[in-house]
Coordinates of C-alpha atoms in Angstrom, one line a residue:
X1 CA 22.0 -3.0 5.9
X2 CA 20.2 -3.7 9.3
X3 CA 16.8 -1.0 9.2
X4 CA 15.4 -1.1 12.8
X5 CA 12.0 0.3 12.7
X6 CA 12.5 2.3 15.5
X7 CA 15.1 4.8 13.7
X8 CA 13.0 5.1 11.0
X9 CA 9.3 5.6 12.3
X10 CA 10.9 8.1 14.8
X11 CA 8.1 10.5 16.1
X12 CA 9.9 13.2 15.0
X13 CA 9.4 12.5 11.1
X14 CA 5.7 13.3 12.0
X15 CA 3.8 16.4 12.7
X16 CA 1.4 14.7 15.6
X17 CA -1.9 16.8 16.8
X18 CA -2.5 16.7 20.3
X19 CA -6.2 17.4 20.0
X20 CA -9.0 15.0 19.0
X21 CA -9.8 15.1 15.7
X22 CA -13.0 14.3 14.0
X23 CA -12.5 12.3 11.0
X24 CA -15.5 12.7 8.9
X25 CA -14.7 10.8 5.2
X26 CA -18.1 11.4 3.7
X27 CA -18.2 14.7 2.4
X28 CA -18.0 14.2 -0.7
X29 CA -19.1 11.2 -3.4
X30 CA -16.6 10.2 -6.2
X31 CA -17.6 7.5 -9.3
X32 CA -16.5 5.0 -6.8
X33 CA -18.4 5.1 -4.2
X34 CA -16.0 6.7 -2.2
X35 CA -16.3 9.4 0.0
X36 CA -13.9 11.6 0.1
X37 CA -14.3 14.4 2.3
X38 CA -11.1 15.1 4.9
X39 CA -9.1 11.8 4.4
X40 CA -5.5 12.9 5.0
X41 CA -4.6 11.1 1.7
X42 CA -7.1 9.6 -0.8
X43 CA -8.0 6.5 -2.2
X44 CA -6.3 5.4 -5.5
X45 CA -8.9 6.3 -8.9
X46 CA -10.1 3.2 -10.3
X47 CA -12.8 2.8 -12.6
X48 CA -14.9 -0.3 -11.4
X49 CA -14.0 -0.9 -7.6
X50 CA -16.5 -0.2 -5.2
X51 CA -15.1 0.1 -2.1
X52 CA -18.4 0.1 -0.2
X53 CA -19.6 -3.1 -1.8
X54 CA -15.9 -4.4 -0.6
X55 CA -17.3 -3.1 3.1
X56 CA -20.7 -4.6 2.8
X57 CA -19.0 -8.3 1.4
X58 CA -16.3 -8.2 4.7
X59 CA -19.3 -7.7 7.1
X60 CA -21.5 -9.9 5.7
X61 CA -18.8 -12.7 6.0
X62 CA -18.4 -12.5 9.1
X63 CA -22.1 -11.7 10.2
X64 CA -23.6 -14.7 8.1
X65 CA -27.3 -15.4 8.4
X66 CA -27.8 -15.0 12.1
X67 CA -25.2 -12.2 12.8
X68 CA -23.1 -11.9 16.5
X69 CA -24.3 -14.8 18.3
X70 CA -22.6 -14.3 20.7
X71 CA -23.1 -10.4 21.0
X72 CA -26.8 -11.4 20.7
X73 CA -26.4 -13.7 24.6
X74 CA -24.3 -11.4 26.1
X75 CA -24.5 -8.1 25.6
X76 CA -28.1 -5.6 26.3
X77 CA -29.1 -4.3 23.0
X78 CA -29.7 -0.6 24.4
X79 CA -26.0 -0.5 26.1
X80 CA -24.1 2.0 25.6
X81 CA -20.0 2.0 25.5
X82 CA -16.5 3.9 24.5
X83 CA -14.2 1.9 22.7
X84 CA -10.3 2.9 22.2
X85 CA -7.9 1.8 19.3
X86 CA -4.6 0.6 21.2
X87 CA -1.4 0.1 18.8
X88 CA 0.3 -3.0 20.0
X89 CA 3.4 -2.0 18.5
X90 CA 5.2 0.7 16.8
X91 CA 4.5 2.1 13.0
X92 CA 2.6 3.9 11.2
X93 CA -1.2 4.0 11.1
X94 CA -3.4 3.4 7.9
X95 CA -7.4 2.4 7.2
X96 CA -8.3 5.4 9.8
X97 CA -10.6 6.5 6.7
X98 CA -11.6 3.3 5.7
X99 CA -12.6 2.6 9.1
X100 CA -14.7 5.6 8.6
X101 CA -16.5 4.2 6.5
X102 CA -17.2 0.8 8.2
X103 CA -18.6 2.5 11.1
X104 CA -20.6 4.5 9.2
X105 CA -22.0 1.7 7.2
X106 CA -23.1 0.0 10.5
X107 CA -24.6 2.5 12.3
X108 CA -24.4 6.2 11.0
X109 CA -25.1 7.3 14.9
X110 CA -21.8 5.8 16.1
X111 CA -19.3 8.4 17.1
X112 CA -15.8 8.2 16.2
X113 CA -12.7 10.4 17.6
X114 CA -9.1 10.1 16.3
X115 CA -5.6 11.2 17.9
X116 CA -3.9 10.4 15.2
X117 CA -4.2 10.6 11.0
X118 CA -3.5 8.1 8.4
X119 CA 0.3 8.0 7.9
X120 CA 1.3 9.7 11.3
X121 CA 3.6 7.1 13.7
X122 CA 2.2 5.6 16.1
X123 CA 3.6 3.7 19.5
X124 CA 3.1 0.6 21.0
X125 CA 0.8 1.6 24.0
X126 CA -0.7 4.5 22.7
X127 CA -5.1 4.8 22.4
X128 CA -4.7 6.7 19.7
X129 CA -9.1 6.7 18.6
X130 CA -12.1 6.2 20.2
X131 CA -15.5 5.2 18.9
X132 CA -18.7 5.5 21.1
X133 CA -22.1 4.6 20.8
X134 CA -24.4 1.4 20.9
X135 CA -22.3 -1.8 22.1
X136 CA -23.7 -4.0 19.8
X137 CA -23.0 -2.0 16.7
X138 CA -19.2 -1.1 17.9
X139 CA -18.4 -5.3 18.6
X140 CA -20.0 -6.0 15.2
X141 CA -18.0 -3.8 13.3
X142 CA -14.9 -4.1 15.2
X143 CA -12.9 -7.1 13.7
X144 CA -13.9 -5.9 10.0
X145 CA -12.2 -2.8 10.9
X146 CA -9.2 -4.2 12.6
X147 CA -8.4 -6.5 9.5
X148 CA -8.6 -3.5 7.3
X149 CA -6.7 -1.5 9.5
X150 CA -3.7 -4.1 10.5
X151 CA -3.5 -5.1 6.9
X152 CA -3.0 -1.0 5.9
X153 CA -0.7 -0.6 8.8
X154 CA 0.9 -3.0 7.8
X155 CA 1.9 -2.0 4.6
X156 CA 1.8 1.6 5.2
X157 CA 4.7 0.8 7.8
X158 CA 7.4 -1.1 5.6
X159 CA 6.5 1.2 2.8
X160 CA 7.6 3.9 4.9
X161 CA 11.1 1.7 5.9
X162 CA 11.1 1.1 2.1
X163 CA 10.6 4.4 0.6
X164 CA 13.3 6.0 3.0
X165 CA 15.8 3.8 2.5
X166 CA 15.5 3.8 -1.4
X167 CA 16.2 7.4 -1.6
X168 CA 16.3 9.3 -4.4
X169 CA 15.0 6.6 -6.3
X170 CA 10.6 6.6 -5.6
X171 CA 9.6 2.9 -4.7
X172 CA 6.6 1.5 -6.3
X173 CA 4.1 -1.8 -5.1
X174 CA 3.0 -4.2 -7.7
X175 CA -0.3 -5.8 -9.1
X176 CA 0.7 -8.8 -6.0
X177 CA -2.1 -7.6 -4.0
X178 CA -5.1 -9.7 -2.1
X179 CA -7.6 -10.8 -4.4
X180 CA -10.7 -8.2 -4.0
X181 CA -8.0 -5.8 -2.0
X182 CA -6.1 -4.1 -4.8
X183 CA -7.6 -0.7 -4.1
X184 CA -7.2 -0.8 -0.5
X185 CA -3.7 -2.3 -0.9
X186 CA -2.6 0.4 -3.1
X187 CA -4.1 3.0 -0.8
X188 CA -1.7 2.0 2.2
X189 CA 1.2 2.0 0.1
X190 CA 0.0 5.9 -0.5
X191 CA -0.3 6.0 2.8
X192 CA 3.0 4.6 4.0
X193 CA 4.7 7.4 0.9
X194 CA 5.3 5.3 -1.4
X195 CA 3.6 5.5 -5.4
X196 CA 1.5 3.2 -7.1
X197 CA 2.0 1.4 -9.8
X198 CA -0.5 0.6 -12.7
X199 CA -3.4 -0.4 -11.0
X200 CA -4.5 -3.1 -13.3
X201 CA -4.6 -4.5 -16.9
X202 CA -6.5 -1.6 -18.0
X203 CA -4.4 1.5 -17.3
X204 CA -0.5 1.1 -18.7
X205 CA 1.1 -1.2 -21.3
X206 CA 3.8 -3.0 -19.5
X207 CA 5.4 -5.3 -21.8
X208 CA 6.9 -8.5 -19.9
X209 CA 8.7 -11.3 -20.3
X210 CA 5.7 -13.6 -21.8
X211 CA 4.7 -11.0 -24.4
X212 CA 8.2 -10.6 -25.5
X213 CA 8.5 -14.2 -26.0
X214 CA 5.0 -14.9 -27.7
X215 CA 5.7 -11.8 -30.0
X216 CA 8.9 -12.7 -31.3
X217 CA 11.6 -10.3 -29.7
X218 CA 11.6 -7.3 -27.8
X219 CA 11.4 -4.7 -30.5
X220 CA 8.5 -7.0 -32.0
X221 CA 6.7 -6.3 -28.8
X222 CA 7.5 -2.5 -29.0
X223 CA 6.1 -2.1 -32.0
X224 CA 3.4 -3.9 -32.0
X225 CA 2.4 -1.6 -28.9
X226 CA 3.1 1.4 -31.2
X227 CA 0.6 0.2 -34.1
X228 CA -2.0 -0.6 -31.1
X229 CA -1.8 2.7 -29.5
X230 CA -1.7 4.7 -32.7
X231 CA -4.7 2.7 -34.5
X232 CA -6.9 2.9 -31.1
X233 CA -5.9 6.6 -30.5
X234 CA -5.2 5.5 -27.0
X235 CA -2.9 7.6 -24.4
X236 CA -1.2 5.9 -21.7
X237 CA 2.5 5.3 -20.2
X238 CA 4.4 2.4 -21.6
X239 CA 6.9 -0.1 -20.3
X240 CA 9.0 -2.8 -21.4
X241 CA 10.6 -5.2 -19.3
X242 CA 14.2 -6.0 -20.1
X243 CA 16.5 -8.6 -18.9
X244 CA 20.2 -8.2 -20.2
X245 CA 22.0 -5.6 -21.2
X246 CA 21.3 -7.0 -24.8
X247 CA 17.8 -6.5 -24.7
X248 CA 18.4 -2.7 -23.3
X249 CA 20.6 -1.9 -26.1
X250 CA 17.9 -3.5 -28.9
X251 CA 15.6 -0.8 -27.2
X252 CA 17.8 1.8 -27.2
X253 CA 18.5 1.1 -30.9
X254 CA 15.0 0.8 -31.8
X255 CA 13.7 3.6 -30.5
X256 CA 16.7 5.8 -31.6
X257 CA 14.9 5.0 -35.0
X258 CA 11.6 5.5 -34.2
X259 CA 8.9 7.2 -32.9
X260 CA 7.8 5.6 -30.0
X261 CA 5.0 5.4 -27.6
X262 CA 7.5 4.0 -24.5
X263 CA 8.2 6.0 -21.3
X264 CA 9.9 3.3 -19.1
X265 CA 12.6 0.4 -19.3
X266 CA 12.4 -1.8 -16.4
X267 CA 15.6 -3.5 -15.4
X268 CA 14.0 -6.9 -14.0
X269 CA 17.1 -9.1 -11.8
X270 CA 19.7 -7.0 -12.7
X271 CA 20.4 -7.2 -9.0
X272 CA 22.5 -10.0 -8.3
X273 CA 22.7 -11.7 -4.6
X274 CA 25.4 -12.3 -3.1
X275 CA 26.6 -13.9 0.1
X276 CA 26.0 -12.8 3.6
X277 CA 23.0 -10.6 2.3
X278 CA 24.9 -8.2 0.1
X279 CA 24.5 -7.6 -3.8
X280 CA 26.4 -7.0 -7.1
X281 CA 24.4 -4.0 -8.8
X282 CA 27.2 -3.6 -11.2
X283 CA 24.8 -4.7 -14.5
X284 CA 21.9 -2.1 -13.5
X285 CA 24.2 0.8 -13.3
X286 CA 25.9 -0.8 -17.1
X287 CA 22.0 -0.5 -17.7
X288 CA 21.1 3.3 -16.3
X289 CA 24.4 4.1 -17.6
X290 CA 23.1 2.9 -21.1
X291 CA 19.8 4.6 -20.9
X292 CA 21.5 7.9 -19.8
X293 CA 18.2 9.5 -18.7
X294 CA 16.2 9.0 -22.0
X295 CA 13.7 7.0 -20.2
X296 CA 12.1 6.8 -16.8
X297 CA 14.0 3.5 -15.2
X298 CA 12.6 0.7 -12.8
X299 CA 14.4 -1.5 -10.9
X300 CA 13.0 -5.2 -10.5
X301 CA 14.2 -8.3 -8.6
X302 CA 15.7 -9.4 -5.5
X303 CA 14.4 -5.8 -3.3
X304 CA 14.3 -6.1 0.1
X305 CA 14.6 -3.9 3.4
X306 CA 18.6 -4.9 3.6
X307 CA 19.1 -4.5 -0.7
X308 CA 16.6 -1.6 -1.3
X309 CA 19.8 1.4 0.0
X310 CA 22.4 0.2 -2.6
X311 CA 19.6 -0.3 -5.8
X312 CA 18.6 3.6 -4.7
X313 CA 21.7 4.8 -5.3
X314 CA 22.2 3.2 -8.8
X315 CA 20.2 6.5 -10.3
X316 CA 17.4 4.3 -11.2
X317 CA 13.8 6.5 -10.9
X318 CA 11.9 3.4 -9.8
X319 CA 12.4 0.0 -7.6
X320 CA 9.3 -2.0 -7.6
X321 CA 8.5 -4.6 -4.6
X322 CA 5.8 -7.0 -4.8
X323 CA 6.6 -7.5 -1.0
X324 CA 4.9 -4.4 -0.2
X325 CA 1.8 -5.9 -0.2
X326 CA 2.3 -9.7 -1.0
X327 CA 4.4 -10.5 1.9
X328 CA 3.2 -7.9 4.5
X329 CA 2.9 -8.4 8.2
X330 CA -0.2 -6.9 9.6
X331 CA 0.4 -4.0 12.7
X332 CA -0.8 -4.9 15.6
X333 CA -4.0 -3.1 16.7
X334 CA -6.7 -3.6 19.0
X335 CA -10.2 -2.0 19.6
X336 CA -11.2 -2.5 23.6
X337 CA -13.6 -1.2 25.7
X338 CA -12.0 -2.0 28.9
X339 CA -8.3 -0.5 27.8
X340 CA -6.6 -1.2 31.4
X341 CA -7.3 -4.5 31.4
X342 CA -6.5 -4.6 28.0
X343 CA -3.0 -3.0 28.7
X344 CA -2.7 -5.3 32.2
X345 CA -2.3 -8.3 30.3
X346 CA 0.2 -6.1 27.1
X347 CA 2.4 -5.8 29.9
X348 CA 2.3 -9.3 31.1
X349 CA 2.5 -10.6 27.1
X350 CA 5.1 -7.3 26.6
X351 CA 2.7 -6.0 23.6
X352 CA 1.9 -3.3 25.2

């Protein structure tokens, strides 16, 4: 199935407000760090990332020990300047409250306008922000916020293709994030209206392949969790990744037994590719049809843009896609101060 992203991101899926709109994300203060305040959707809970330390580590790279050279030799230090966000292509728009926070962490006097919110579609062409305020401070911050941003966009905007297409079934990223991103990863997905997975080690028991295997079976695994959970008075979702329909129907007839912690089955590669792009999803229905609706369900392997349509309509609650965010192509944005120059040469390079 051939998704054009175009069809999908059609302006009409989004409720777009014509005024400016102030987009002030620091209202509030959560055990984070992060501040809150009017984001359109909010960051992912998490109980050690820091997302302004994350800020303060992406500007520091790229400042170093001597900071914008060449900002320094070119530009007066007193200057003054508007800057516009320009989307080079079409999608949707994510990292508007991140980029908040940037500026903010820069220079608190800076003054930033948005046309649109994170999530809305946007259009190659359109200024769709403006920050104004002291020149140096704006070129500083600018290609810290555009990697955020692109990244976001990026996977705000094929989690949106994704999580339309996969209808009824809810699609869900995985822990295949950037190293030192996972947060911020995880937020665009939010962003784009998709759900998140666990976001790390620490917050659901998800039994794979290698714990199987080093505990001796599946139903091994599945106990042990039991004991665990029981003796440590803990409270958290579990899952257990299953492979066949063999190992589905030694879970089934475990738990048919036995009281169990477990909430999900995951049906890893039950998808099977075919040629010319199509697949055989004859096994995961077998499995769904086996689980019958005793058990959330999450389906695993071979997901893609052209694949995700047919796995949806299997009745599985889940499909997971590490491509959300391990894979993603950034959205092309740009941040100028002189925007019809900027869209002069878009139109000569058709980007803009």
């Amino acid at each position: 199935m051939n998704i054009s992203v175009t069809r999908l991101l059609s302006p009409q899926l989004y409720a777009i407000q014509r005024s400016v709109v102030k987009m002030s994300a620091f209202a509030t203060e959560t055990a984070g760090g992060v501040s809150h305040g009017s984001m359109a959707i909010k960051p992912p809970s998490h109980p050690t990332y820091d997302l302004k330390a994350v800020i303060k580590l992406a500007l520091a790279e790229d400042a170093g020990h001597t900071g914008d050279v060449t900002c320094l030799a070119t530009i007066p230090f007193d200057m003054e300047v508007e800057a516009y966000f320009l989307a080079k292509e079409d999608g949707i728009v994510a990292g508007i409250a991140l980029a908040d926070m940037i500026f903010e962490q820069v220079d608190p006097s800076l003054k930033v306008e948005w046309m649109r919110k994170d999530g809305d579609y946007v259009h190659k062409g359109l200024k769709f922000g403006k920050v104004s305020g002291n020149a140096h401070k704006i070129v500083v911050s600018e290609r810290v916020v555009l990697n955020f941003m692109q990244r976001m966009s990026g996977i705000a905007t094929l989690t949106k293709l994704m999580a339309d297409a996969a209808y009824p079934a809810r699609i869900l990223e995985t822990r295949k994030t950037a190293p030192g991103l996972r947060l911020v990863d995880k937020w665009a997905v939010l962003i784009g209206g998709g759900r998140n997975h666990r976001m790390g080690l620490f917050d659901m028991v998800m039994i794979k392949d290698n714990h199987i295997s080093a505990a001796g079976g599946i139903v091994n695994a599945i106990k042990s969790v039991d004991e665990y959970l029981n003796q440590k008075n803990l409270e958290m979702d579990v899952e257990v990744e299953t492979r066949t329909l063999e190992e589905v129907k030694e879970v089934l007839e475990y738990v048919s037994g036995s009281e169990t912690r477990l909430t999900r089955i995951m049906l890893d590669n039950m998808v099977v590719p075919l040629e010319k792009g199509d697949i055989d999803v004859t096994m995961l229905k077998d499995a769904v049809e086996l689980i019958n609706g005793k058990f959330e369900t999450e389906a695993s392997g071979n997901v893609t843009i052209e694949t995700v349509h047919k796995i949806g309509q299997c009745g599985v609650t889940f499909i997971s896609s590490g491509a959300l965010t391990h894979s993603v192509k950034a959205l092309d944005i740009s941040l100028k101060i002189d925007t019809e120059l900027a869209l002069e040469v878009g139109r000569r390079t058709k980007r803009a």
